Structures are given as C-alpha cells and as structure tokens.
Coordinates of C-alpha atoms and ligand atoms in Angstrom, one line a residue:
X1 CA -143.2 -140.1 -71.2
X2 CA -139.7 -140.3 -72.8
X3 CA -139.7 -140.8 -76.5
X4 CA -137.3 -143.3 -78.1
X5 CA -134.5 -142.3 -80.9
X6 CA -137.2 -143.2 -83.4
X7 CA -139.8 -141.3 -81.8
X8 CA -141.8 -143.7 -80.6
X9 CA -142.7 -144.4 -77.1
X10 CA -140.5 -146.8 -74.6
X11 CA -140.9 -150.8 -75.4
X12 CA -143.3 -152.3 -72.6
X13 CA -143.7 -155.6 -71.4
X14 CA -147.1 -156.4 -69.1
X15 CA -147.3 -159.0 -67.0
X16 CA -150.6 -159.5 -65.9
X17 CA -152.1 -162.2 -63.5
X18 CA -153.6 -163.0 -60.4
X19 CA -152.2 -162.7 -56.6
X20 CA -149.3 -165.0 -56.3
X21 CA -148.9 -166.4 -59.4
X22 CA -145.2 -165.1 -59.4
X23 CA -145.3 -161.9 -61.7
X24 CA -144.1 -159.9 -59.2
X25 CA -141.1 -162.0 -58.8
X26 CA -140.8 -162.7 -62.8
X27 CA -141.5 -158.7 -63.8
X28 CA -138.3 -157.8 -61.2
X29 CA -136.3 -160.9 -62.7
X30 CA -136.8 -159.8 -66.5
X31 CA -136.2 -156.1 -65.7
X32 CA -133.3 -157.0 -64.1
X33 CA -132.0 -159.5 -67.2
X34 CA -132.9 -156.5 -69.9
X35 CA -131.5 -153.6 -67.8
X36 CA -135.1 -152.1 -67.8
X37 CA -137.0 -150.3 -65.3
X38 CA -139.8 -152.3 -63.7
X39 CA -143.1 -151.1 -62.2
X40 CA -144.9 -153.0 -59.5
X41 CA -148.4 -151.2 -59.9
X42 CA -149.9 -153.4 -57.2
X43 CA -147.7 -151.1 -54.5
X44 CA -149.7 -148.1 -55.8
X45 CA -153.2 -149.6 -55.0
X46 CA -152.0 -150.7 -51.6
X47 CA -150.5 -147.5 -50.8
X48 CA -154.2 -145.6 -51.5
X49 CA -155.4 -148.9 -48.9
X50 CA -152.8 -148.0 -45.8
X51 CA -153.3 -144.1 -46.6
X52 CA -157.0 -144.9 -46.5
X53 CA -157.1 -147.3 -43.4
X54 CA -154.7 -144.9 -41.9
X55 CA -157.1 -142.1 -42.0
X56 CA -160.0 -144.4 -40.8
X57 CA -162.2 -143.6 -44.3
X58 CA -164.5 -145.8 -45.3
X59 CA -163.1 -147.9 -48.1
X60 CA -166.9 -147.4 -50.0
X61 CA -165.6 -143.4 -50.1
X62 CA -164.7 -143.7 -54.0
X63 CA -164.4 -139.7 -54.2
X64 CA -162.4 -139.3 -51.0
X65 CA -160.1 -142.3 -52.2
X66 CA -159.8 -141.1 -55.4
X67 CA -158.3 -137.3 -53.8
X68 CA -156.2 -139.6 -51.6
X69 CA -155.0 -141.4 -54.6
X70 CA -154.4 -138.1 -56.6
X71 CA -152.4 -136.2 -53.9
X72 CA -150.2 -139.3 -52.8
X73 CA -146.6 -139.5 -53.0
X74 CA -145.4 -143.0 -53.8
X75 CA -141.9 -143.3 -54.8
X76 CA -140.0 -146.7 -54.5
X77 CA -136.4 -147.2 -54.5
X78 CA -134.3 -150.3 -54.0
X79 CA -137.8 -152.4 -53.5
X80 CA -138.4 -149.6 -49.9
X81 CA -141.1 -147.4 -50.5
X82 CA -141.8 -144.8 -49.5
X83 CA -145.5 -142.7 -48.8
X84 CA -145.6 -139.2 -48.3
X85 CA -142.0 -139.0 -46.9
X86 CA -142.5 -142.5 -44.5
X87 CA -141.2 -145.7 -45.0
X88 CA -144.0 -147.8 -45.4
X89 CA -142.6 -150.8 -47.0
X90 CA -143.3 -153.7 -44.2
X91 CA -147.3 -152.0 -43.5
X92 CA -148.1 -152.5 -47.4
X93 CA -147.0 -156.4 -47.7
X94 CA -149.6 -157.2 -44.6
X95 CA -152.6 -159.2 -45.8
X96 CA -155.6 -156.9 -44.3
X97 CA -153.7 -154.4 -46.6
X98 CA -153.8 -156.6 -49.6
X99 CA -157.5 -157.2 -49.2
X100 CA -158.4 -153.9 -48.6
X101 CA -156.4 -153.0 -51.8
X102 CA -158.6 -155.4 -53.8
X103 CA -161.2 -153.3 -52.2
X104 CA -160.2 -149.8 -52.6
X105 CA -159.3 -151.1 -56.3
X106 CA -162.8 -151.6 -57.4
X107 CA -163.1 -147.6 -57.7
X108 CA -163.0 -146.5 -61.4
X109 CA -161.8 -143.1 -60.0
X110 CA -159.9 -144.4 -58.0
X111 CA -158.1 -146.6 -60.5
X112 CA -158.3 -143.4 -63.1
X113 CA -156.2 -141.2 -60.1
X114 CA -153.8 -144.0 -61.2
X115 CA -153.4 -143.8 -64.7
X116 CA -151.0 -141.5 -65.3
X117 CA -148.2 -142.2 -62.3
X118 CA -148.2 -145.4 -64.2
X119 CA -147.7 -144.2 -67.6
X120 CA -145.3 -142.2 -66.5
X121 CA -143.2 -145.0 -65.9
X122 CA -142.6 -145.9 -69.4
X123 CA -139.2 -144.9 -69.9
X124 CA -136.2 -145.4 -71.7
X125 CA -135.0 -148.1 -72.0
X126 CA -137.7 -149.8 -71.2
X127 CA -140.5 -150.6 -68.7
X128 CA -141.4 -154.1 -67.5
X129 CA -144.7 -153.6 -65.7
X130 CA -147.0 -156.0 -63.3
X131 CA -150.7 -155.6 -62.2
X132 CA -153.8 -156.9 -63.5
X133 CA -154.7 -154.4 -66.2
X134 CA -151.2 -153.8 -67.4
X135 CA -152.2 -155.2 -71.1
X136 CA -155.6 -154.3 -71.2
X137 CA -155.8 -150.7 -70.1
X138 CA -152.7 -149.1 -68.8
X139 CA -150.2 -150.1 -71.6
X140 CA -152.7 -151.6 -74.3
X141 CA -150.1 -150.6 -77.1
X142 CA -147.1 -152.7 -75.2
X143 CA -144.8 -154.6 -77.5
X144 CA -145.5 -158.3 -75.3
X145 CA -148.0 -158.9 -73.1
X146 CA -147.8 -162.0 -70.8
X147 CA -150.9 -163.3 -68.4
X148 CA -149.4 -165.3 -65.9
X149 CA -151.6 -168.0 -64.1
X150 CA -151.3 -170.7 -61.5
X151 CA -153.3 -172.7 -59.4
X152 CA -155.4 -171.2 -56.6
X153 CA -153.6 -174.0 -54.3
X154 CA -150.2 -173.4 -55.4
X155 CA -150.8 -169.6 -55.2
X156 CA -151.8 -169.7 -51.6
X157 CA -148.7 -172.4 -50.8
X158 CA -146.2 -169.2 -52.4
X159 CA -148.5 -166.7 -50.4
X160 CA -148.1 -168.9 -47.6
X161 CA -144.2 -169.2 -47.6
X162 CA -143.9 -165.5 -48.3
X163 CA -145.5 -164.6 -45.3
X164 CA -143.6 -167.0 -43.1
X165 CA -140.4 -165.7 -44.3
X166 CA -141.7 -162.2 -43.9
X167 CA -142.2 -164.1 -39.6
X168 CA -146.1 -163.8 -40.1
X169 CA -147.5 -167.2 -39.4
X170 CA -151.0 -168.0 -40.9
X171 CA -153.1 -170.9 -41.9
X172 CA -152.8 -172.6 -45.6
X173 CA -157.1 -172.5 -45.1
X174 CA -157.0 -168.7 -44.7
X175 CA -154.3 -167.9 -47.2
X176 CA -156.0 -170.2 -49.8
X177 CA -159.9 -168.6 -48.5
X178 CA -158.3 -164.7 -49.0
X179 CA -156.9 -165.5 -52.3
X180 CA -159.9 -167.0 -53.5
X181 CA -161.8 -163.7 -52.5
X182 CA -159.1 -161.7 -54.1
X183 CA -159.2 -163.2 -57.2
X184 CA -163.3 -163.5 -57.4
X185 CA -163.1 -159.3 -57.1
X186 CA -160.7 -158.7 -58.9
X187 CA -162.1 -160.7 -61.6
X188 CA -166.3 -159.4 -61.2
X189 CA -165.3 -156.1 -60.9
X190 CA -166.9 -153.6 -63.4
X191 CA -163.8 -151.6 -63.6
X192 CA -160.6 -153.3 -65.3
X193 CA -161.6 -156.6 -64.1
X194 CA -158.6 -159.3 -64.4
X195 CA -158.6 -161.0 -67.6
X196 CA -155.9 -161.6 -70.3
X197 CA -155.6 -159.0 -72.7
X198 CA -156.4 -160.3 -76.2
X199 CA -152.6 -160.3 -77.4
X200 CA -151.7 -162.1 -74.0
X201 CA -149.3 -165.1 -74.2
X202 CA -151.2 -167.1 -71.5
X203 CA -148.4 -168.9 -69.0
X204 CA -149.5 -171.6 -66.5
X205 CA -146.7 -171.8 -63.5
X206 CA -148.4 -174.1 -61.2
X207 CA -146.0 -177.0 -62.1
X208 CA -143.0 -174.2 -63.6
X209 CA -140.2 -172.8 -61.2
X210 CA -139.1 -169.3 -61.3
X211 CA -136.2 -169.8 -63.7
X212 CA -138.2 -171.9 -66.0
X213 CA -140.7 -169.0 -66.1
X214 CA -138.1 -166.5 -67.0
X215 CA -136.8 -168.3 -69.4
X216 CA -140.1 -168.8 -71.0
X217 CA -140.6 -165.0 -71.0
X218 CA -136.9 -163.9 -72.2
X219 CA -137.6 -166.3 -75.1
X220 CA -140.7 -164.7 -75.9
X221 CA -138.9 -161.0 -75.8
X222 CA -136.1 -162.0 -77.4
X223 CA -138.9 -163.5 -80.4
X224 CA -140.0 -159.9 -80.6
X225 CA -136.4 -157.8 -80.5
X226 CA -136.8 -156.9 -77.2
X227 CA -133.9 -155.4 -74.6
X228 CA -130.5 -155.3 -75.5
X229 CA -129.7 -156.5 -79.2
X230 CA -133.3 -156.1 -79.9
X231 CA -135.5 -153.3 -80.9
X232 CA -134.5 -150.8 -78.6
X233 CA -131.2 -150.6 -80.0
X234 CA -131.0 -152.6 -83.0
X235 CA -130.6 -150.0 -86.0
X236 CA -130.4 -153.0 -88.4
X237 CA -133.5 -153.7 -87.5
X238 CA -136.2 -153.7 -91.0
Ligands
C5P1 O1 -150.6 -157.3 -56.8 P1 -150.5 -157.1 -55.4 O2 -151.2 -157.9 -54.8 O3 -149.5 -156.2 -54.9 O4 -152.2 -156.0 -55.9 C1 -153.1 -155.8 -54.7 C2 -154.6 -155.5 -55.4 O5 -154.5 -154.3 -55.9 C3 -155.1 -156.5 -55.7 O6 -155.9 -157.9 -55.2 C4 -155.6 -155.9 -56.6 O7 -157.0 -155.8 -56.6 C5 -155.3 -154.5 -57.0 N1 -154.3 -154.3 -58.3 C6 -155.3 -153.5 -59.3 N2 -154.7 -153.6 -60.9 C7 -153.6 -153.8 -60.9 C8 -152.4 -153.8 -59.8 C9 -153.2 -154.0 -58.0 O8 -156.7 -153.5 -59.6 N3 -152.8 -153.2 -61.9

C-alpha cells in the first residue's frame, strides 16, 4: 500500500451492489474523472472460476480453489485480462462463468486468498473499487462508500443488452432468472454477503441514466473533498 504525503493510505471510493446495477460503468467513469485507479474485483472471482473450469475442479473444493486463487497471476490493462499469461477477456464475461464465480465466491478461503491482491490496488492518487464487499470487508476505512442498486427487471434488461452487444443472444426470462439466482447466492452466503456498509450512501439507479448516477457520485466525492483539488491534494485542508 502506497502512502500519501501525509502518511495515510491513498483514498478509496467503494462502489458495491448487485450484478447489473451499473456499478462497473459508474466506477470506471468515476476513476477516469478523478484520475484515480480502478479495481473491478469481480474479475478476480471470475478469473478463479475460469481456471477452475479449465482444470475441471469441483466448485465445492474450497482448498483447491483457494490454492488456485493464491497462485494466479491476474493482470488487467486497457480493459483486457491477462490470466497466467493468456488473454481471457472474452471468457470471463460469459454467463456460465458469472454463475460459477458466485459459487466460487462463497468460500471464505477463496475470499481470503484474494484479499491482499485487492488491497494492493490501493495506491496514490486514489482508488475506485467495485464489487460486493469493498465497503464492508476489503476497504472498511474508505472515504466514500456507495451502494448502487436497481430493480431486478431493470438489471436484467441492462445485462441482456450488454450480452447482445457482445454477440450473445439470450432471452429476457433467462437473464432475469440468472440475476435472481445470483442475487440470492450473493446475499445469503455466510462469508462477506452482499449488503450495504453501515455508512454507505444507497443510490437506486432504476430510473436514472448513467450520467445522472455519475453526477450524483461526483457530488458525493466533492462533498468529501476527494479527487483533484480535494483531500488527496488540497494543502489548505483543515
Ligand atoms: O461483479 P461481477 O458480476 O463481475 O462478479 C461476479 C461474481 O463474483 C459475483 O456474483 C459475486 O458472487 C462475486 N464477487 C464477490 N465479491 C466481490 C466481487 C464479486 O463475491 N467483491
């Protein structure tokens, strides 16, 4: 973890929420506007799932999955994922991988194995991290925590549009069923379940555009004096 000039850790904004809530788009846009780094923590769980499927590992074999997670070399650059040296960008976006990722993510040993990799992304000038437990477990001392939600129907609509633009044709009913199943698994698991952190600002994006959600998040960041001219750089701060 790289320290700021004043000795503290670099600032973090957490964006947690269920699949299809738009947190990935928001987090990436926010990071770009602030000039900060961006961590898509779901990629790590998807990467473990891809490797497990490659190796035909049982998704209940917690110890073997944790070893896989500990030993893997996952690097993202320019939106592409290099996993143990191979480009697996397209593979991790497939729906069966998302399903397997949420199964793999239930295991505490897998979550523990990925914890430090996520914390290592906290470097100056700041980090925007998206996932399910960024605010509750990975960065409990984050400067700003946002929990982005939307109705399951709206999220299924968005997910289907995204899958179609990636060339995958799926029915609305199938996407909605998969979203509901994943929501249930992510919220009911014992290890780091999906829930808003106590201090999180909850935003319901069902009837909001991406631009509106981004404006709201930027306003919250400004209020906390984060970003350019904010806490990380403002020498006039009390
Ligand atoms: O966000 P994304 O859809 O890529 O995440 C895939 C799966 O990884 C989620 O359904 C969830 O089970 C798991 N995940 C998690 N904790 C995170 C990020 C993702 O458990 N911080």
